[in-house]
Amino acid sequence: MKQFWWARLAPLGLLAACTCLGVVQGCGPGPGYGTRSRPRKLTPMRYKQFFPNFSENTLGASGRAEGKISRNSERFNQLVCNYNPDIVFKDEENTSADRVMTKRCKDCLNRLAIAVMNQWPGVHLRVTEAWDEDGHHPQGSLHYEGRAVDITTDDRETKKYGILAQLAVEAGFDWVHYESRYHIHCSVKADKSEAVERGGCFPGWARVTVAGGRQKTLSSLAPGDRVLALSGTGQVVYSKVLLFLHRDQESRSSFLSLEADGGNRLVLTPHHLVFLDPDCGRSGSEYQAQFASRAKVGDCVLISTLGGQTETSRIMSISLTESVGVFAPLTEAGTLFVDGVLVSSYALLEDHNLAHWAFAPLRLLHSLDQLFWGETAKGEQKACTKTVSQFGTLTTIDKVSIHKQDNLSEPLEGKDQEQCFLKISEIHWYARLLYKFACIFLDSNFFHP
């Protein structure tokens, strides 16, 4: 199996080595070698329960309706037909409408079909309703946009529906509701929604601990700072910030707020990886990096202590919040403690080891840069100076960032020049490059749904 992955990822590794620079669009990781996370325990969803615990049309779930799609509308061309032979389509209208859906919905449905067959050999997924062109649903229903499906198993054994709902959550549907004794309702975000196309990570006011024990907000953090992190050997260390994978001071994003006992509160985007353990084991090796959207009340996270150790903390509540600014620092260790809680530097791809492997060229570059130039910032100073002169007029925020430096021909130093450089390039180009190649070489199950 190991040779199989090396063989598949060889082209990507070669490309990364040749480019000599090494996450995913909006702070996620790229492809590489790593181990799959252990299977999650399936807990049947209760009747009338929905997940996530938000209204279907909120940003934390499937998002707002964008308007009804008819066969003669331009948006109809964006829908696709699902001819998966492993799915039974009811199609009571005899128009194939139940096969029509968005690409995102189709991908989730196909993943669910595989999960159903694995869970119950000989049983297939059944779709009773998908795109609605006849007006059978309430106004604003996502069925009118091909973003919602009602599902059962083809044997129609209702005792399986609780597990079916949980399988739908695992398959990546953005909202799952056990709304009827006779079917499960599932829906997805719009294919082109901001939540799908962008990551985020952490709000600017989130804090990290830097060398010396001081607290610093992510918005004031700079490459070269050393922040509290967990090494690959499980030791609490101070790890250098190499760069920001995503840094946007003005973007408004939706975040999940995980409130843990002891007063710890972690705020991050649903796409980001956080180390979780539903069994609350004391060993750090038992914690797996998972999407924050998978966190549940009762799961445990790892927090840092004053003695330089880690301890468990149980999640007591999960809520949705909005904030301005998104920041995603990449550390040498690939981890960091944000507001005291251990998180990964990566997002959008649910395999921390795989992501960290993909960044080996980037870490190597920074090591060589430091060896030959003494400071990684020297090369970036030139880039910032050049960028400023090209853009000419600065906005008010830009002027504040460089403390009203008058002579723009002089290099900006330290944090100020890095803010200038990253103000213009919000998402690292290597992140975009790896994401494109990850989509080619990796199965869609690896990605945030």
Short mmCIF file of C-alpha atoms in Angstrom, two decimals, residues 81 118 139 184 254 274 333 370 382 409 443:
data_model
loop_
_atom_site.label_atom_id
_atom_site.label_comp_id
_atom_site.label_asym_id
_atom_site.label_seq_id
_atom_site.Cartn_x
_atom_site.Cartn_y
_atom_site.Cartn_z
CA CYS A 81 -27.38 14.03 -14.02
CA ASN A 118 -20.02 -1.19 2.83
CA GLN A 139 -40.73 28.37 -1.08
CA ILE A 184 -33.52 11.40 5.51
CA SER A 254 -18.06 32.19 9.40
CA VAL A 274 -8.10 20.22 14.91
CA ALA A 333 6.24 21.65 13.20
CA GLN A 370 18.42 30.96 6.53
CA LYS A 382 12.94 43.03 -1.92
CA SER A 409 12.63 52.84 -2.03
CA ASP A 443 -9.44 10.85 -4.13
#
